[in-house]
Short mmCIF file of C-alpha atoms and ligand atoms in Angstrom, two decimals:
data_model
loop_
_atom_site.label_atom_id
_atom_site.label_comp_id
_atom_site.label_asym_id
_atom_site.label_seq_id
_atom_site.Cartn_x
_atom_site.Cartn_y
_atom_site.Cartn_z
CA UNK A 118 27.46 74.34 -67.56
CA UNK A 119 30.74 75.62 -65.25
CA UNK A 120 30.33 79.09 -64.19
CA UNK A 121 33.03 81.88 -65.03
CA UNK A 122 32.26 84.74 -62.48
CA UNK A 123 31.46 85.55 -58.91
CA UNK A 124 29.25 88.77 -58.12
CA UNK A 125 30.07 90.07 -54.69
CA UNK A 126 27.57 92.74 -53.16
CA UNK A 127 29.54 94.42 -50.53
CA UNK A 128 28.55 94.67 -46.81
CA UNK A 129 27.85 97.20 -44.12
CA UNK A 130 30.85 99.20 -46.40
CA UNK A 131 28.46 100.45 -48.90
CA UNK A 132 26.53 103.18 -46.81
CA UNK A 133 30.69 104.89 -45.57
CA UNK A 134 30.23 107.93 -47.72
CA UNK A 135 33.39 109.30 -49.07
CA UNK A 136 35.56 106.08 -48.08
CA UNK A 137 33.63 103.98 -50.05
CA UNK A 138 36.48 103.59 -52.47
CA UNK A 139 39.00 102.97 -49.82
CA UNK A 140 36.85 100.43 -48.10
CA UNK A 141 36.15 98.31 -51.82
CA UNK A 142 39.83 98.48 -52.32
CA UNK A 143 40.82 96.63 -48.81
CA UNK A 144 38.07 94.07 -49.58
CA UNK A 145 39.77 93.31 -53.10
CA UNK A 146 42.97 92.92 -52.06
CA UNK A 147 41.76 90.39 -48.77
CA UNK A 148 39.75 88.58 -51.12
CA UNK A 149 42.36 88.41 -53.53
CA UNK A 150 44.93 87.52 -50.56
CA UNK A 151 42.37 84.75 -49.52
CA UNK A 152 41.90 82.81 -53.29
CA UNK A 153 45.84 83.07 -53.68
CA UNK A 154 45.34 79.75 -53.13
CA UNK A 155 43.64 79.46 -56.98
CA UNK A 156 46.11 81.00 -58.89
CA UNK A 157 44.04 81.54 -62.00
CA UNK A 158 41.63 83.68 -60.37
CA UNK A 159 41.69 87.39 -61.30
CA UNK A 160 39.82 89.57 -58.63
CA UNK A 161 38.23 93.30 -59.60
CA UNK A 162 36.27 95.47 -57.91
CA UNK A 163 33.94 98.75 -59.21
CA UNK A 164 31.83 101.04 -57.16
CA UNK A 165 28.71 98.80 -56.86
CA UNK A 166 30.17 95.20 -57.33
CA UNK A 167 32.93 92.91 -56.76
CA UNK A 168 34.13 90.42 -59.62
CA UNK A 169 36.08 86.80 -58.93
CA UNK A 170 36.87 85.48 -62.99
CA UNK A 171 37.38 82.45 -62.02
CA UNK A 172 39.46 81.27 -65.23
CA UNK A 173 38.39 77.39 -64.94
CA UNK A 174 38.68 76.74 -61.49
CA UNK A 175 35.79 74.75 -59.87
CA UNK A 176 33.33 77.31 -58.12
CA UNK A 177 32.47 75.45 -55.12
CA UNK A 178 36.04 75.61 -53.30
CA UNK A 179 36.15 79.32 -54.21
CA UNK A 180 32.29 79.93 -52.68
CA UNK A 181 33.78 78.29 -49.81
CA UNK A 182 36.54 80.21 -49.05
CA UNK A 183 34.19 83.30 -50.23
CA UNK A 184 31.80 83.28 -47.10
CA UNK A 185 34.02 83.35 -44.49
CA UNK A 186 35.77 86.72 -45.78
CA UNK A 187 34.01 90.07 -43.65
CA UNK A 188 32.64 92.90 -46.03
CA UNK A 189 30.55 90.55 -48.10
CA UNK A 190 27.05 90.62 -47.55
CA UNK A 191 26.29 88.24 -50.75
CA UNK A 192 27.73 87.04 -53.68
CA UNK A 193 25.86 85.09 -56.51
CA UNK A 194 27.95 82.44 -59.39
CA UNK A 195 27.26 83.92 -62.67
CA UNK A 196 27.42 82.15 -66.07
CA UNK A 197 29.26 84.06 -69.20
CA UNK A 198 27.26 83.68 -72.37
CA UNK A 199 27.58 84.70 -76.29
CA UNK A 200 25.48 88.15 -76.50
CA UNK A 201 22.92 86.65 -78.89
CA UNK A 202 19.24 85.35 -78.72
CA UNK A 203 20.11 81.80 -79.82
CA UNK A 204 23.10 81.26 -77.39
CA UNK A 205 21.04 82.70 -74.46
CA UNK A 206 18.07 80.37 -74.88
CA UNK A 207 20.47 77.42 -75.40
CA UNK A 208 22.12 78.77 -71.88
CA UNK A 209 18.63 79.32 -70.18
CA UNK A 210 17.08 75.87 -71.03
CA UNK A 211 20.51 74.10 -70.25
CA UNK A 212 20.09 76.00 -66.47
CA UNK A 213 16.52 75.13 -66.14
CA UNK A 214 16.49 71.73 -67.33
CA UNK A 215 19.45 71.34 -64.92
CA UNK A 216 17.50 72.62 -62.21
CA UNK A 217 14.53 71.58 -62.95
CA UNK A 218 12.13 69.42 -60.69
CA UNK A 219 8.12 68.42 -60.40
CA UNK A 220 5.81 71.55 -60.07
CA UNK A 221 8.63 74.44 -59.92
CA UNK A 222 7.69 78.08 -60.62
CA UNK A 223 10.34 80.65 -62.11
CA UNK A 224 10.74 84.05 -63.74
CA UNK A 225 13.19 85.75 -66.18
CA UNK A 226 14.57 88.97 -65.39
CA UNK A 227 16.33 90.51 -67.60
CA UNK A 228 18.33 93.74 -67.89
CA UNK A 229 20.72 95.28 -70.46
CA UNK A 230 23.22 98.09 -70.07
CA UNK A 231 23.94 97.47 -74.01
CA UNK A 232 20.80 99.44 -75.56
CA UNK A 233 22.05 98.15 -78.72
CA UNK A 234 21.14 94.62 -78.15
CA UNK A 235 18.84 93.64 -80.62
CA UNK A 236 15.76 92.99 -77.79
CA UNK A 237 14.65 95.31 -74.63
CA UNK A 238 14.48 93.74 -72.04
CA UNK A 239 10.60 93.08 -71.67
CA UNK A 240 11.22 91.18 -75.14
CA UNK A 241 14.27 88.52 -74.07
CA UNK A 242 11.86 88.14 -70.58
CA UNK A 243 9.33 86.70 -73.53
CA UNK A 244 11.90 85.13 -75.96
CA UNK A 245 13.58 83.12 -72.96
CA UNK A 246 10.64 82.42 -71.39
CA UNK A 247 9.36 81.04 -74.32
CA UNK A 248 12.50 78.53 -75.11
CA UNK A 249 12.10 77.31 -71.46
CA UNK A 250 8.57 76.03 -71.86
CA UNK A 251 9.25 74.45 -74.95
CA UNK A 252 11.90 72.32 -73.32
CA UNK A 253 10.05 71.82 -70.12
CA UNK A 254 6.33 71.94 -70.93
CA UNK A 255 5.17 71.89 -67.22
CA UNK A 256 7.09 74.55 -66.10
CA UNK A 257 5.62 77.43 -65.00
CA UNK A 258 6.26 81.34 -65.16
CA UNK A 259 5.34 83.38 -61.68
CA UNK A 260 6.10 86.74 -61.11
CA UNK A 261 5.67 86.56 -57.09
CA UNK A 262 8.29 84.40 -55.58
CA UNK A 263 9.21 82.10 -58.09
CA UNK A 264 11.13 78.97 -57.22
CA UNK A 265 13.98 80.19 -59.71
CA UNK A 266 14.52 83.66 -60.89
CA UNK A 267 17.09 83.80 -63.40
CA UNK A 268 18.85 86.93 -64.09
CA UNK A 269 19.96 87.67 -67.63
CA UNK A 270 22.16 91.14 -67.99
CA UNK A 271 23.19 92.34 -71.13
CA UNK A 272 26.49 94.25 -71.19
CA UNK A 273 29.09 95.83 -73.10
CA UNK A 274 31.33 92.40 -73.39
CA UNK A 275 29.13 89.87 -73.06
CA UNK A 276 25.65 88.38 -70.93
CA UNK A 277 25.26 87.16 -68.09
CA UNK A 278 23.01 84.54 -66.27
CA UNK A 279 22.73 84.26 -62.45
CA UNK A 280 19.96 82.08 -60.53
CA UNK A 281 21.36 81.64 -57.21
CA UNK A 282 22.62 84.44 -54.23
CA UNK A 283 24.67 82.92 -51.75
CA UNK A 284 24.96 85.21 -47.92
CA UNK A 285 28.36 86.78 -47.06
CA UNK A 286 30.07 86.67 -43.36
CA UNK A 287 28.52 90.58 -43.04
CA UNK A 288 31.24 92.47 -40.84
CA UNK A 289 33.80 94.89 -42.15
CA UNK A 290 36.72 94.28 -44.44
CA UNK A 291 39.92 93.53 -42.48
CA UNK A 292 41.67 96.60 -42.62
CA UNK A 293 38.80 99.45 -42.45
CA UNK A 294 40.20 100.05 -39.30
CA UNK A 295 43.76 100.50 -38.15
CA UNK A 296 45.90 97.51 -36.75
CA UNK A 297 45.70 96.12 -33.00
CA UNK A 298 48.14 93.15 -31.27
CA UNK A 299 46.69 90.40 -30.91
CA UNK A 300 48.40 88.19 -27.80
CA UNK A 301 48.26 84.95 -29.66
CA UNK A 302 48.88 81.76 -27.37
CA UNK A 303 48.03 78.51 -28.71
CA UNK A 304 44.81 78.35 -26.64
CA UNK A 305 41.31 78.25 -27.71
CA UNK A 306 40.62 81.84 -26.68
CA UNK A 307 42.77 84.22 -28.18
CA UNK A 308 42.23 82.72 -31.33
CA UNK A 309 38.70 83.70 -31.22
CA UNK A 310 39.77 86.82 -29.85
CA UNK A 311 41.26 87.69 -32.92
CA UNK A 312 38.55 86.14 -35.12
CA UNK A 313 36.05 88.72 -33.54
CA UNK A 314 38.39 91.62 -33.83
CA UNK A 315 38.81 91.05 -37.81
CA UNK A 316 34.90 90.55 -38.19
CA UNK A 317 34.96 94.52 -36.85
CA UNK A 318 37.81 95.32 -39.15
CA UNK A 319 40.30 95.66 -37.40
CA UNK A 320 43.87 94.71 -38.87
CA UNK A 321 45.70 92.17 -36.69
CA UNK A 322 49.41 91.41 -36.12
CA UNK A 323 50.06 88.40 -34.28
CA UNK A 324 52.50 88.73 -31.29
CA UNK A 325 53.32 84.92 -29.57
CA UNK A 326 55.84 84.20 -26.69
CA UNK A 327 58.26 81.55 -27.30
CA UNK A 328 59.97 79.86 -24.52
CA UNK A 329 62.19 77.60 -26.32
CA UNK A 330 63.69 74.95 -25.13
CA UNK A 331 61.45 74.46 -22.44
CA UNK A 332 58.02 75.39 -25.29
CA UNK A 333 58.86 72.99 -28.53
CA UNK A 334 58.98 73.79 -31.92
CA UNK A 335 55.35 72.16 -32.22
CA UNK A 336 54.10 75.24 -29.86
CA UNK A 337 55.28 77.62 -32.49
CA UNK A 338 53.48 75.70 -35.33
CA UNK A 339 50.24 75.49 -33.86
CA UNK A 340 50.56 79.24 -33.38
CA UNK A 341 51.32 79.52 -36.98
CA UNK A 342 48.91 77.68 -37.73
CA UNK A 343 45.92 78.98 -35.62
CA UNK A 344 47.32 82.27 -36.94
CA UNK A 345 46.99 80.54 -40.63
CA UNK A 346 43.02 79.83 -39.94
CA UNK A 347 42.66 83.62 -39.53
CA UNK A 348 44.15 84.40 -42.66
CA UNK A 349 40.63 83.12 -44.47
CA UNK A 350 38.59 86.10 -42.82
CA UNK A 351 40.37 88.87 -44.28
CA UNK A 352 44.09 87.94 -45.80
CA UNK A 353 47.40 87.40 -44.74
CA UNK A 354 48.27 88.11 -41.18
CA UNK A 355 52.09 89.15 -40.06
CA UNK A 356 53.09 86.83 -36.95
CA UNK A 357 55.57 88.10 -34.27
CA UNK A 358 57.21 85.85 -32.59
CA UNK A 359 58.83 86.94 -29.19
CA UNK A 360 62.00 85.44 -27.39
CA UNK A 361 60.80 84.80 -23.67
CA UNK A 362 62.86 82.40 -21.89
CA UNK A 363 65.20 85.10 -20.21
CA UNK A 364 62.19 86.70 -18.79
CA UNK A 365 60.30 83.50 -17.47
CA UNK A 366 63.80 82.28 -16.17
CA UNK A 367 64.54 85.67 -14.46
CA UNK A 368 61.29 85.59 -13.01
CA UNK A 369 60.95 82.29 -12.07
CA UNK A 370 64.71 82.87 -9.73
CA UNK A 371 63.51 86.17 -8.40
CA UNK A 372 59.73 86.40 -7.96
CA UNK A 373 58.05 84.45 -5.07
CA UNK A 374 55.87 81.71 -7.02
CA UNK A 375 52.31 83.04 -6.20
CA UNK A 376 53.19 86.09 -8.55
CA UNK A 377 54.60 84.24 -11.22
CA UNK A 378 52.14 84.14 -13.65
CA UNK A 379 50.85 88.20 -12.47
CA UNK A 380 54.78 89.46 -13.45
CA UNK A 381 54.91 86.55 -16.57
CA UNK A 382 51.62 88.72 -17.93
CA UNK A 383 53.10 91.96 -17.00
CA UNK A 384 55.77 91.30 -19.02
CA UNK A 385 54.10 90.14 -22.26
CA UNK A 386 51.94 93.20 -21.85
CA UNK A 387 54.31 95.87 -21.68
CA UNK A 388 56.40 93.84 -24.62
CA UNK A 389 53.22 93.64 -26.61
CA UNK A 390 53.04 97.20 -26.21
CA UNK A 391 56.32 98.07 -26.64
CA UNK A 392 55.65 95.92 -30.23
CA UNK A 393 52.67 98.10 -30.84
CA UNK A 394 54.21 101.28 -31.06
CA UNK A 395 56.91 100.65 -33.13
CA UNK A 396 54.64 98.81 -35.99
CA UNK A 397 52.33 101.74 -35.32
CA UNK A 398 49.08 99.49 -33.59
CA UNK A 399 46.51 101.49 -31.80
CA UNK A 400 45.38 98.91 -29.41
CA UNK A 401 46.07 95.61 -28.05
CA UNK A 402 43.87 92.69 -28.21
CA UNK A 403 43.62 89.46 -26.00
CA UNK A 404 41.92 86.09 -25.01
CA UNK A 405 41.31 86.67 -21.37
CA UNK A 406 38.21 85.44 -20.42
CA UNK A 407 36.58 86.36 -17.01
CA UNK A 408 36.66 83.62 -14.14
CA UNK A 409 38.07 80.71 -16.27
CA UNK A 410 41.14 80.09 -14.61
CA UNK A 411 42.31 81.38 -11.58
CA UNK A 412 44.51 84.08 -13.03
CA UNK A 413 41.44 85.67 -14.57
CA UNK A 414 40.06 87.50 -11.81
CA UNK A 415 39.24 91.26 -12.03
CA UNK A 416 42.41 91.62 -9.53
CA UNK A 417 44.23 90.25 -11.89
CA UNK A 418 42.91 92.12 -14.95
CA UNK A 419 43.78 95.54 -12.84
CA UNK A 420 47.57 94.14 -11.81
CA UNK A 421 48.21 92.96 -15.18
CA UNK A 422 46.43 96.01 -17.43
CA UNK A 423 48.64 98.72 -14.94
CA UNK A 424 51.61 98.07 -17.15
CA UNK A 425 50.17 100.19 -20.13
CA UNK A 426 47.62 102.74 -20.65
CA UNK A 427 46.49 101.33 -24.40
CA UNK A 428 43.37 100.26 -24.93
CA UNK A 429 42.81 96.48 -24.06
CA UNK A 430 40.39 94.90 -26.03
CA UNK A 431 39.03 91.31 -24.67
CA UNK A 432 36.26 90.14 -27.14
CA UNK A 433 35.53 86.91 -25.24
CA UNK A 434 36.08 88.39 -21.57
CA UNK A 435 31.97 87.68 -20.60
CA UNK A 436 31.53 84.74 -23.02
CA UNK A 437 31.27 81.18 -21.14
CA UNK A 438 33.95 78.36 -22.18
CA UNK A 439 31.15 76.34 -23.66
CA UNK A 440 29.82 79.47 -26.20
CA UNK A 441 34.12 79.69 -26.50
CA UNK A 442 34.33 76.69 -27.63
CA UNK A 443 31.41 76.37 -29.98
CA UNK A 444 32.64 79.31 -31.89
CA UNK A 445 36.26 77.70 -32.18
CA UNK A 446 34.80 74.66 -33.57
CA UNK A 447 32.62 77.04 -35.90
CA UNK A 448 35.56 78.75 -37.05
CA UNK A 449 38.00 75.41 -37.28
CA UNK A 450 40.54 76.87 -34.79
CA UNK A 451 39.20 74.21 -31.99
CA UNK A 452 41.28 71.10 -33.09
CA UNK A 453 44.67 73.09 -33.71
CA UNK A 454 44.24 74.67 -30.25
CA UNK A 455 43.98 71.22 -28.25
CA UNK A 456 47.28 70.04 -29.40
CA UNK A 457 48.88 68.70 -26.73
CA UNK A 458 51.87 71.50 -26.99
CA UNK A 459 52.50 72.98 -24.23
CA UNK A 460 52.88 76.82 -24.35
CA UNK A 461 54.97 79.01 -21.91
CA UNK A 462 52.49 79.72 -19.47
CA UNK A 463 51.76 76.17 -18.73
CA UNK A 464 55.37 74.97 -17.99
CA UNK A 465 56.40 77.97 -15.75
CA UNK A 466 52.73 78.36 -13.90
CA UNK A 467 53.15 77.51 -10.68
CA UNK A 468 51.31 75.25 -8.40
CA UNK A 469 48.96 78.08 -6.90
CA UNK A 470 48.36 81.09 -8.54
CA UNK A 471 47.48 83.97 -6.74
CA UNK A 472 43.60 84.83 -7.36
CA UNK A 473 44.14 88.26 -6.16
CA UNK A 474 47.05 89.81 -6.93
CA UNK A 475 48.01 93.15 -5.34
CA UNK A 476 49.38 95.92 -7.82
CA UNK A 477 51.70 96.96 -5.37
CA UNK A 478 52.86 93.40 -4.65
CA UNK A 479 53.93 92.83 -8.12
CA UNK A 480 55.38 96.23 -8.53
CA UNK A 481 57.67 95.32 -5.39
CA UNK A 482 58.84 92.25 -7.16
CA UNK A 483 59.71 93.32 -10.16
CA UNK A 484 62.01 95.83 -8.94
CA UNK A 485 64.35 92.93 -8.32
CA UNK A 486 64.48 92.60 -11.96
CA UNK A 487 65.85 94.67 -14.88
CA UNK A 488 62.64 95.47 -16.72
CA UNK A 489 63.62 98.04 -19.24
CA UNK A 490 66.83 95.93 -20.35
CA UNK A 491 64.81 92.78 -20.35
CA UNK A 492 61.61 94.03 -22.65
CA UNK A 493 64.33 95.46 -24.59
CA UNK A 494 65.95 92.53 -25.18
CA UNK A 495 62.88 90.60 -26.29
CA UNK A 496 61.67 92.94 -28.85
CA UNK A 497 65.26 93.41 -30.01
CA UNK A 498 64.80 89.78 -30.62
CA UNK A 499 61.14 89.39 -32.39
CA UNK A 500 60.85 87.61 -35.50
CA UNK A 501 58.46 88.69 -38.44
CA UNK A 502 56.90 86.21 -40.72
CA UNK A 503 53.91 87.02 -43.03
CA UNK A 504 51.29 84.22 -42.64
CA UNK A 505 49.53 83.52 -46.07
CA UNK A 506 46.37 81.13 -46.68
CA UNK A 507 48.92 78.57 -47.95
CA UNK A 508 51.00 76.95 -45.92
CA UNK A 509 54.89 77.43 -47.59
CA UNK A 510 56.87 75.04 -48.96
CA UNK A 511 60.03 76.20 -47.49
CA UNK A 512 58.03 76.15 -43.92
CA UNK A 513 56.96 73.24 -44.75
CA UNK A 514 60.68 71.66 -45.14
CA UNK A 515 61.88 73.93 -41.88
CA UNK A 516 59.43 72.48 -39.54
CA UNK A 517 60.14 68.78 -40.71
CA UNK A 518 64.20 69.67 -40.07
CA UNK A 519 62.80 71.23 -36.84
CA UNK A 520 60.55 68.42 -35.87
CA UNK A 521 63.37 65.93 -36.88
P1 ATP B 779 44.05 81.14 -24.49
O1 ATP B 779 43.06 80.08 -24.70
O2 ATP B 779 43.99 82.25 -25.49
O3 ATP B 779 45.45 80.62 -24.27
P2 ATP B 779 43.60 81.18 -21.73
O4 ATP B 779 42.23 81.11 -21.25
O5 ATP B 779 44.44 79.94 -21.70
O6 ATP B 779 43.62 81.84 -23.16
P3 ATP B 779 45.69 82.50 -20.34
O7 ATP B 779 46.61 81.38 -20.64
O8 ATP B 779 45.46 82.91 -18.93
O9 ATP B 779 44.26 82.31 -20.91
O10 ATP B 779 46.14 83.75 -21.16
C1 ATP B 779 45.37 84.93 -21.23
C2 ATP B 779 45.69 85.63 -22.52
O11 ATP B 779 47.07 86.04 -22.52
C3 ATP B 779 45.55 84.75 -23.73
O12 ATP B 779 44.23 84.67 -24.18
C4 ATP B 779 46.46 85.44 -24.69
O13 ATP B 779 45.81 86.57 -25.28
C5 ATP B 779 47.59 85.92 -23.83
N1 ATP B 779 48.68 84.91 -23.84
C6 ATP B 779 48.90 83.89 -23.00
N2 ATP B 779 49.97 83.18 -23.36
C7 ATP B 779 50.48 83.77 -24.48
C8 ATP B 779 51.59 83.51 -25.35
N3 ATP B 779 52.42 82.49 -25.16
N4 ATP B 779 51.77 84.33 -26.40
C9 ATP B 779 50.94 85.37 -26.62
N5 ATP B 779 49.90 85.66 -25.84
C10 ATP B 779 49.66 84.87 -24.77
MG1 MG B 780 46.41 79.81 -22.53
#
């Protein structure tokens, strides 16, 4: 037997009062974002339950893709039968002799929102009971903790059968709350970074510094598609990609080399920012991670965060690399981020970073430079794509002429 439906039980969402309806509406439209993929699948949602029709498409891929998106707490495969006795004991022996090993318990539960089906519920428990034992004679019934409990509901349109709940990624919907930056590189930190601000809900929008020539076209792919793994949490994902080689070149001609890096992440913050405001973010989100490289000292967090006043959200700033990394593999952003592409930090960091920047230091610098007409510049220059679970054809035939 091929199941039809997916029940989703929503999350945390389901005790937010009046914005119940807004938050079941985000999660329909992320999970519908997220199966795009299938395009026979038809996604609902009501007050108290979620609905995937899956239209023939195999259940297992669409489970799959199903417990990584935030705001489900559980969903259970569901089974579509004729509303009549004889079908549903054909259905209910089919399931059981399917599932059906030495010694198991199990339990009908039935329910019906149509009162005019011809049994109450207390009589199909019997009726379907009954038809299993026939089939399978040692079989038996147990109210406590049965090994199977199948639920039969009897509605308007049609019954259903369910046996099995599957758990949900739990967090919000992407979406719940309004949109931060995330400063995507195509490192293994940010990427969790962002993973960790969508299991909150928080929308992203991914903003990634381009250096091009010296960064290659193969850096900007792996941020796509790093950016591409988020989409599964919560939906497509709009990727900003910044033109930064005037900046690093300035820099690297007018700053002394210990402050490099400092004035580099000066500049990518107030740009970020900058970014922010006009697509209306509320906060900016980033990778940093305390003590794992030399430029991510406190000093450096206080010369660096001076730029802007928004709030600066670091989700992994305590975590070690090791718990970093497990998490990236958990999430499958781990082999995407050790690509050997180098980003635009890498090829302009200098030898010897200074561990302890001083604000004033870096302020004295970068009044060598044009700041205001160079951030302009760059977000003048941004490019918007909107990152979708499937990768695009026409990317797809871009990156090849790119790569070529
Ligand atoms: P990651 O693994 O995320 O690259 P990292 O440990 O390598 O982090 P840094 O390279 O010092 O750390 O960068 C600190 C943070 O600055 C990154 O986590 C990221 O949020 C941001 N960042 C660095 N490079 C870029 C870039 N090219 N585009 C966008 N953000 C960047
Ligand atoms: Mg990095």
């Amino acid at each position: 037997m091929q199941y039809q439906e997916i029940m989703i039980r929503f999350g945390e969402l389901s005790t937010k009062g009046k914005n119940k309806m807004r938050f079941i509406n985000k999660l329909r439209k992320n999970i519908a974002d997220v199966l795009s993929v299938y395009p026979e699948v038809v996604v609902k949602a009501d007050r108290d339950r979620g609905h995937v029709y899956l239209n023939g498409t195999a259940y297992e891929p669409v489970a799959e893709s199903l417990k990584q998106i935030f705001g489900i707490q559980a969903f259970s495969p569901v089974y579509k039968v004729e509303k009549s006795v004889p079908a549903l004991k054909d259905a209910v022996v089919a399931i059981m002799t399917g599932l059906y090993r030495e010694g198991m318990t199990f339990k009908i539960a039935s329910k019906r929102s149509d009162h005019s089906f011809e049994l109450d519920s207390y009589g199909l428990n019997l009726a379907l009971g009954d038809a299993v034992y026939t089939a399978l004679p040692s079989i038996k019934a147990q109210m406590k903790r049965p090994d199977v409990t199948l639920k039969v509901e009897i509605r308007e349109e049609a019954a259903y059968i369910s046996h099995e709940e599957v758990k949900g990624a739990g967090g919000l919907p992407v979406g719940t709350s309004p949109k931060g930056m995330l400063m995507l590189s195509g490192g293994i930190d940010s990427p969790l970074a962002g993973y960790l601000a969508l299991k909150r809900g928080v929308e992203i929008e991914a903003v990634h510094f381009a250096s091009p020539p010296y960064t290659s076209p193969g850096a900007l792919k792996k941020a796509h598609d790093l950016t591409r793994k988020l989409t599964k949490f919560g939906g497509n994902i709009t990727f900003i990609e910044v033109p930064f080689t005037e900046i690093q070149e300035e820099i690297k001609d007018k700053a002394p080399e210990a402050y490099l890096l400092t004035l580099t992440r000066r500049f990518m913050m107030r740009i970020t920012d900058r970014i922010r405001e006009v697509r209306k973010g509320l906060v900016i989100i980033n990778g940093e991670s305390l003590g794992q490289v030399a430029s991510q000292t406190l000093e450096s967090m206080v010369a660096i965060n001076a730029v802007t006043n928004t709030p600066v959200i670091r989700p992994v700033v305590t975590m070690d690399k090791l718990e970093i990394i497990e998490l990236a593999q958990k999430i499958d952003t781990f082999d995407i981020s050790i690509q050997p592409f180098e980003d635009c930090c890498t090829i302009f960091a200098p030898d010897r970073p200074k561990t302890n920047p001083k604000l004033k230091n870096a302020e004295q610098y970068e009044a060598r430079l044009d700041v205001d007409g160079l951030v302009e510049r760059a977000v003048a220059g941004i490019k918007l794509t909107t990152i979708t679970p499937q990768v695009e054809k026409d990317e797809m035939a871009d990156l090849i002429e790119e790569l070529l």
